[in-house]
Every structure is written in C-alpha cells, then in structure tokens.
Short mmCIF file of C-alpha atoms in Angstrom, two decimals:
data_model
loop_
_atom_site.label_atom_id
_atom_site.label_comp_id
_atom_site.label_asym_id
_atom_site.label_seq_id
_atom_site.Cartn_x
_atom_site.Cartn_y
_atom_site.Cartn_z
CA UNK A 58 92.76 80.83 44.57
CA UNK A 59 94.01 81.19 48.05
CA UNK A 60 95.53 84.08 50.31
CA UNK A 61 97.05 85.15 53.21
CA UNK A 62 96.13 89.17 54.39
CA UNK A 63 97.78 91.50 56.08
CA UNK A 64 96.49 94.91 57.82
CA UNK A 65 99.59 97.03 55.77
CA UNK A 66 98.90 96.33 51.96
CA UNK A 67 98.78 99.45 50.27
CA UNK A 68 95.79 99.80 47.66
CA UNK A 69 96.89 102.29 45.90
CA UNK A 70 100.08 100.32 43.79
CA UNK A 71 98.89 97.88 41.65
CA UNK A 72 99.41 94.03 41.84
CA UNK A 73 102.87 92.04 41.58
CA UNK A 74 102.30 88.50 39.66
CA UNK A 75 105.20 86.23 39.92
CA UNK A 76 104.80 83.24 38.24
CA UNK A 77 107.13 80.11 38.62
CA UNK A 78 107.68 80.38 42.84
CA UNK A 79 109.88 78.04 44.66
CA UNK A 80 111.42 78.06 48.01
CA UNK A 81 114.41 80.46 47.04
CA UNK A 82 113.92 83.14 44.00
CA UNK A 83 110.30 83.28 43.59
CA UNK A 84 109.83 83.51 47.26
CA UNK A 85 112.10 86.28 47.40
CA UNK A 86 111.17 88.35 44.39
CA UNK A 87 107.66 88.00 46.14
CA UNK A 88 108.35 88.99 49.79
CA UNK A 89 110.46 92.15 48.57
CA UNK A 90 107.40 93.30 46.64
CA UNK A 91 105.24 92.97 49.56
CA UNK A 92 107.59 94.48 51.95
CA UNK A 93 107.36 97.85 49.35
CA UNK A 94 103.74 98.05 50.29
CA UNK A 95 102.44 95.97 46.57
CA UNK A 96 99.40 93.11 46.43
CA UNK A 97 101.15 90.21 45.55
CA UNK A 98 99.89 87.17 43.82
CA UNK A 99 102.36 83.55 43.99
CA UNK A 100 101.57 81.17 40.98
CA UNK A 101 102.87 77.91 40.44
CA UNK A 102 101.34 74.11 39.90
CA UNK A 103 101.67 73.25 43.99
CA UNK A 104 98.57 75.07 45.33
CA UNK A 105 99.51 73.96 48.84
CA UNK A 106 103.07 75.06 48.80
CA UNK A 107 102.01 78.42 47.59
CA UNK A 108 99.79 78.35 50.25
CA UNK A 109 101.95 77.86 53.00
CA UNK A 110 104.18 80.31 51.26
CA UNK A 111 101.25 83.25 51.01
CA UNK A 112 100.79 83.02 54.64
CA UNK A 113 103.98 83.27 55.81
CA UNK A 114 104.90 86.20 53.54
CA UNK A 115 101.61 88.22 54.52
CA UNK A 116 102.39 87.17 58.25
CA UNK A 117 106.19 88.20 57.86
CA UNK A 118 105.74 92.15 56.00
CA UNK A 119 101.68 92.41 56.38
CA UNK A 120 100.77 92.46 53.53
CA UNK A 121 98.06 90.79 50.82
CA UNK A 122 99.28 87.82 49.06
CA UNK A 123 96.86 85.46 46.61
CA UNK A 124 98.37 81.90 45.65
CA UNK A 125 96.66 80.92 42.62
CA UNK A 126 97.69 77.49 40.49
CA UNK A 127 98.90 77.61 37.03
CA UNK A 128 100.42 74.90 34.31
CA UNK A 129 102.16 77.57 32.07
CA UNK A 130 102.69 74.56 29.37
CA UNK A 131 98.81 74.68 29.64
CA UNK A 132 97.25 77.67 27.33
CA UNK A 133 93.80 77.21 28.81
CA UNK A 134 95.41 77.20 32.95
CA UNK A 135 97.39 80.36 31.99
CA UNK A 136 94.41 81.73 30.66
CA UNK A 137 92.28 80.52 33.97
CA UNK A 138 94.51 82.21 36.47
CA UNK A 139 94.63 85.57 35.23
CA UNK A 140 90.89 85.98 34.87
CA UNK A 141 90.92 85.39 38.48
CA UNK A 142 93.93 87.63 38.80
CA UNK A 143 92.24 89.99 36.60
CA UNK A 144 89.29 90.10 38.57
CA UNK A 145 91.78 91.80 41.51
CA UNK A 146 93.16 94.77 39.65
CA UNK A 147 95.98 95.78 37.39
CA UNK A 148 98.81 93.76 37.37
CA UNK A 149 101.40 96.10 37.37
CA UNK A 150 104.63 93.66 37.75
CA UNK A 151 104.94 90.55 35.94
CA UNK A 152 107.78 88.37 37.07
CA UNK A 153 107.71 85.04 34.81
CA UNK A 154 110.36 82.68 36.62
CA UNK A 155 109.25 79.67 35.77
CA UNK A 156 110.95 77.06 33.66
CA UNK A 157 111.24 73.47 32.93
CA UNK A 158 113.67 71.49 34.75
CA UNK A 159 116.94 70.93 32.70
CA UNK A 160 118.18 67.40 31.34
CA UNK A 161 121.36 66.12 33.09
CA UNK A 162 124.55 67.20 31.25
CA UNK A 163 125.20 63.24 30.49
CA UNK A 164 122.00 63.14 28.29
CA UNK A 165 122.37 62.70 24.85
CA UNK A 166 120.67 64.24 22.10
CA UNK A 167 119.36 61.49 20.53
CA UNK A 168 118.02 60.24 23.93
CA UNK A 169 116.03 63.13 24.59
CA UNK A 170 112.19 62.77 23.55
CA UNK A 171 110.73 65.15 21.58
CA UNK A 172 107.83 65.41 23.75
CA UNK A 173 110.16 66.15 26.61
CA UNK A 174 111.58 68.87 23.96
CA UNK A 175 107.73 70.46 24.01
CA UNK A 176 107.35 70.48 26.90
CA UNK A 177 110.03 72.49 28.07
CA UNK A 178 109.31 75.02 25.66
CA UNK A 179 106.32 75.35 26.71
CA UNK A 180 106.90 76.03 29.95
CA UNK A 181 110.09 78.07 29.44
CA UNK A 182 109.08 80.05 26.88
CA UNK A 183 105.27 79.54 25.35
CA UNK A 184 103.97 79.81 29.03
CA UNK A 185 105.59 83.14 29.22
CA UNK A 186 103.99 84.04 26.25
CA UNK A 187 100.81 83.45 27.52
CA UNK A 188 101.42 85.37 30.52
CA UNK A 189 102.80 88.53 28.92
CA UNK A 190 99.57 88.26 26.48
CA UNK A 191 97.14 88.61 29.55
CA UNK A 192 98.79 91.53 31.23
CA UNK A 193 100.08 93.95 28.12
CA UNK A 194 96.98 95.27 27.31
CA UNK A 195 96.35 96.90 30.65
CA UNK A 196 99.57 98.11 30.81
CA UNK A 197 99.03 99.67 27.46
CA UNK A 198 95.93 101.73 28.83
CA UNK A 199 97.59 102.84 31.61
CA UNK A 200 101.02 103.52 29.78
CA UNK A 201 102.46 101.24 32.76
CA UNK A 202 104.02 98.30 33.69
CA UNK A 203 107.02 96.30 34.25
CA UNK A 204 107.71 92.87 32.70
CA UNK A 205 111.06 90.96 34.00
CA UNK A 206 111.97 87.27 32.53
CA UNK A 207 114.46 85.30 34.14
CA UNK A 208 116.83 84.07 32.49
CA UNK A 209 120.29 81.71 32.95
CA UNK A 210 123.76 81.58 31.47
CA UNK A 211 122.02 79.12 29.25
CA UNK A 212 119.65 81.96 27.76
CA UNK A 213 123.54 82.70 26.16
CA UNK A 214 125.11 79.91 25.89
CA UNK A 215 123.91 76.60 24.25
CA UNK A 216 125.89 73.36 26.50
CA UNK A 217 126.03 69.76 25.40
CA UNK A 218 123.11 67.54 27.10
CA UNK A 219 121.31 71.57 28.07
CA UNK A 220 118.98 71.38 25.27
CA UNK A 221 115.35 71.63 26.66
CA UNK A 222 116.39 74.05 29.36
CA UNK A 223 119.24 75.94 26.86
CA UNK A 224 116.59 76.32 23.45
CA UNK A 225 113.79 77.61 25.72
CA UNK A 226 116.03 80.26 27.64
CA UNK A 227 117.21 81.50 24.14
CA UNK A 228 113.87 82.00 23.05
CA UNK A 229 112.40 83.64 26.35
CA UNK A 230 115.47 85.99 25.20
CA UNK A 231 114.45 86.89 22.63
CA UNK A 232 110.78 87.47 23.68
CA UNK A 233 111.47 90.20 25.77
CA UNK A 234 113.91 91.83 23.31
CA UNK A 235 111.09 91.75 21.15
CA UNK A 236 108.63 93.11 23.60
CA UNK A 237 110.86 95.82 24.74
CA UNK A 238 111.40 97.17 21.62
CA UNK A 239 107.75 97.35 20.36
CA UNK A 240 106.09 98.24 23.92
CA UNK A 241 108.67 100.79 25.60
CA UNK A 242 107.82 103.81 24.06
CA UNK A 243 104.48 102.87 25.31
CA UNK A 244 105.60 102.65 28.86
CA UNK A 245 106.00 99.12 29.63
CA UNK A 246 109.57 98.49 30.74
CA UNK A 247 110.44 94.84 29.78
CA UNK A 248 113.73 93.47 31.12
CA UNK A 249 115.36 89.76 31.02
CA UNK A 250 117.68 89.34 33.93
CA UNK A 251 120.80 86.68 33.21
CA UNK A 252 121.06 84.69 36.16
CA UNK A 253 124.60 83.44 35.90
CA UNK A 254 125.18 81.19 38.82
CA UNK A 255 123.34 79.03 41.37
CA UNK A 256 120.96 80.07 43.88
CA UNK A 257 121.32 78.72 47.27
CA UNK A 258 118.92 79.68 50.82
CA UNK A 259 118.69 83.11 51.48
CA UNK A 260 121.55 84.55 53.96
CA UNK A 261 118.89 85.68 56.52
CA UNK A 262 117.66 81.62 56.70
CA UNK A 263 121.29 80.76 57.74
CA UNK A 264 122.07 80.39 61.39
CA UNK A 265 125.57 83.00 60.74
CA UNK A 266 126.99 84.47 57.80
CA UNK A 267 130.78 85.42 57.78
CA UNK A 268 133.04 85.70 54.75
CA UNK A 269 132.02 83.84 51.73
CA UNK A 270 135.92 82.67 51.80
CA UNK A 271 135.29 80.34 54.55
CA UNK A 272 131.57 79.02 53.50
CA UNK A 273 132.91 76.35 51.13
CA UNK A 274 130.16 75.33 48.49
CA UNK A 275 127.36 77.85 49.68
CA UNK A 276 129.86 80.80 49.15
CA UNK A 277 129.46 80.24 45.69
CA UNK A 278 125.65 80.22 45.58
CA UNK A 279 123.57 83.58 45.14
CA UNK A 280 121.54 85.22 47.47
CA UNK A 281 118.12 85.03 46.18
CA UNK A 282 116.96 88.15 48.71
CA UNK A 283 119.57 89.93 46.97
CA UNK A 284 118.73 88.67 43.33
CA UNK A 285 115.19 90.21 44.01
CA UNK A 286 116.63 93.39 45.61
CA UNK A 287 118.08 93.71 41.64
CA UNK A 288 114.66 93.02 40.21
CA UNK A 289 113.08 95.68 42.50
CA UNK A 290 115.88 98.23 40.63
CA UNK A 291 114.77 96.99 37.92
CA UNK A 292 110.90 98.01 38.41
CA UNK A 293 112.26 101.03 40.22
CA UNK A 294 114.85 102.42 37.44
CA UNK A 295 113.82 106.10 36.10
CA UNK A 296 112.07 105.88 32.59
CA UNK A 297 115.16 108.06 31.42
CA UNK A 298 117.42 104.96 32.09
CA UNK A 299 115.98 101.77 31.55
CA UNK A 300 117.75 98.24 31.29
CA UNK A 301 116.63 95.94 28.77
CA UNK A 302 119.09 93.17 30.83
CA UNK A 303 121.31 92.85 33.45
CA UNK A 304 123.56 90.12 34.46
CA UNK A 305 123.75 88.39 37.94
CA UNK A 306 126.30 86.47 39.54
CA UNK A 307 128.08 85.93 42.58
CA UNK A 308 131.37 87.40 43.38
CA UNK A 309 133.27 83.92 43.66
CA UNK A 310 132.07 83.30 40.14
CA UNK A 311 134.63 82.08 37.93
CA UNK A 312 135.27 83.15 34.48
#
C-alpha cells in the first residue's frame, strides 16, 4: 500500500474504494470523491501507476489517497487488499470498475479459450463479488453505504465475438439487482450505471474545447469527469429517491 496526503481530507466521511482505475474513468470517479472532502483509496494490478496517480490527485484537491494492488480474478488478493483497507476505516463508497478486456469483434466462438472465458468472469463479475463481500457487512452496522458497478451497453446486449466481456457484464447486472433488492431497506444504496458509449480524455486535459460538432472522433467520446459527476448523484441521491441504474451516453450517440 502506497499514498499520497493532503492537508484538506476530511475525517469525518468515510473512505471511497474504487477498484479497476485507469487513466480516464477510475481516475475521475476518484479525484471527484476527493475534491468532496472523502479518503480515497485507487486499486488496480499496476502499483506504480496507481502511485503516480495517488500523488497527483492528493497534490491536485489535497486530499488523502492510498493506492493499494489487487488481482480481482484472485479471491485471496481481493481478500489481501481490503484487510489493509479495512485497517483505515469504513469504506463507505465502493466503486467496482474493473473488467476484463473484451475479445475483438472478429473472434469466433469456437476460437475463444475457455480459460480466457474464466478469466473474464472473474474479473468482471466474481472479483466484484469479492469486493462487495468485504465491504457489506460494515455497511450493514452502520445502515450505510453506497455500492455502484459499472456497467456497458454489453451488460444489455449480447454482440457476436463480445462474449467474455458481454457474459460477465450481464452477470455484474444482475449482482447488483440482486444486492439492491435484499440490502436497501437496510440502507445500502446499490446502483449499476450503463455506460453506453466510449470514454475518451477528460475535457479539462484538452488544450480547447468548442462544439462537439467540429471535434470529429473525440466528439463522440464521453467525458469521464462528467461520468463521475453522475456517480457522485448517485452516492448523493436522497434515500426517498434512489436509482437502482442509470444510463450514460454522449449526446452524439446514435440510436
């Protein structure tokens, strides 16, 4: 485990643990936590990356942010990095993002490998099992909590060559339809979020920004800043009126 501190984190919120962070969604969903005052810890299988990430998000809104490995298609590294997480406070957020990487749409199904097949599911879908597993029983206690999967158009619709990527979205799904329904009433909201689209750089990392007409490919790519500004809503949305999932996609998406 590894961390970059800043003088503003606020120790009265609990912790935000987003698991699966790249350079574009997890990033985000990470940095708007810790701009609203939340610990945050970054998990993924590149310690150093999350490194360099931690700093520069605890630099950037001064704030506390842990970088702790994890192999989600690994029960015992899952298991591993929450102790340590554990160890830190209550994880209030849980933000599992990660997921296998999908098979090329020219793939066939009898060329795919079944251990390929595993292992996607295990990391799409098992892994976020796992994760859920270590933080629900806290949240239980306290009678809070907020759980958001991501999820794809694939989570909805099964494509030719998609398999690996399509069969474990459909099943992390169905997980947190499951989950809602047995742990709301106990005050754990649990949300998927349907991200229908690609997700390019975030708008403020572009040198300008003028209508999305005129950007060619990139006008069609989402914001990830503005993807997590929907998952903060989401941890944010009065008890009276909670989403179970929403739907993302850009405004140049075509039907």
């Amino acid at each position: 485990m590894s961390g970059g501190s800043g003088g503003g984190s606020n120790n009265n919120k609990g912790i935000v643990a987003v698991v699966g962070v790249g350079p574009k969604l997890g990033r985000s969903i990470a940095r708007k936590f810790a701009h609203e005052g939340y610990t945050v810890a970054i998990l993924a299988r590149d310690l150093g990356r999350l490194s360099i990430f931690a700093d520069e998000i605890a630099r950037e809104e001064k704030s506390q942010v842990f970088a702790i490995r994890i192999d989600c298609s690994d029960a015992k590294s899952v298991r591993e990095a929450f102790e340590g997480l554990l160890s830190l406070g209550f994880i209030e957020v849980l933000v599992y993002n990660a997921s296998a990487p999908s098979t090329s749409p020219s793939t066939r199904f009898t060329d795919i490998r079944v251990e390929s097949f595993e292992k996607a599911l295990a990391v799409t879908t098992v892994g976020a099992f796992h994760c859920a597993q270590q933080v629900i029983p806290r949240m239980v206690e306290r009678r809070k909590g907020t759980i958001i999967f991501t999820g794809s158009s694939m989570s909805l619709n099964g494509m030719p060559g998609s398999y690996e990527l399509s069969c474990g979205k459909f099943a992390l799904r169905a997980l947190s339809q499951c989950l809602s329904k047995e742990f709301q009433c106990r005050g754990i909201h649990v949300a998927h979020v349907v991200i229908d689209g690609a997700i390019g750089p975030p708008r403020s990392s572009q040198k300008a920004f003028g209508d999305p007409m005129d950007e060619g490919l990139d006008g069609w790519m989402m914001d990830p800043d503005a993807v997590a500004n929907a998952y903060w809503h989401i941890h944010t949305q009065d008890r009276a009126a909670w989403s179970q999932e929403i739907d993302l996609r850009s405004s140049r998406h075509s039907f």
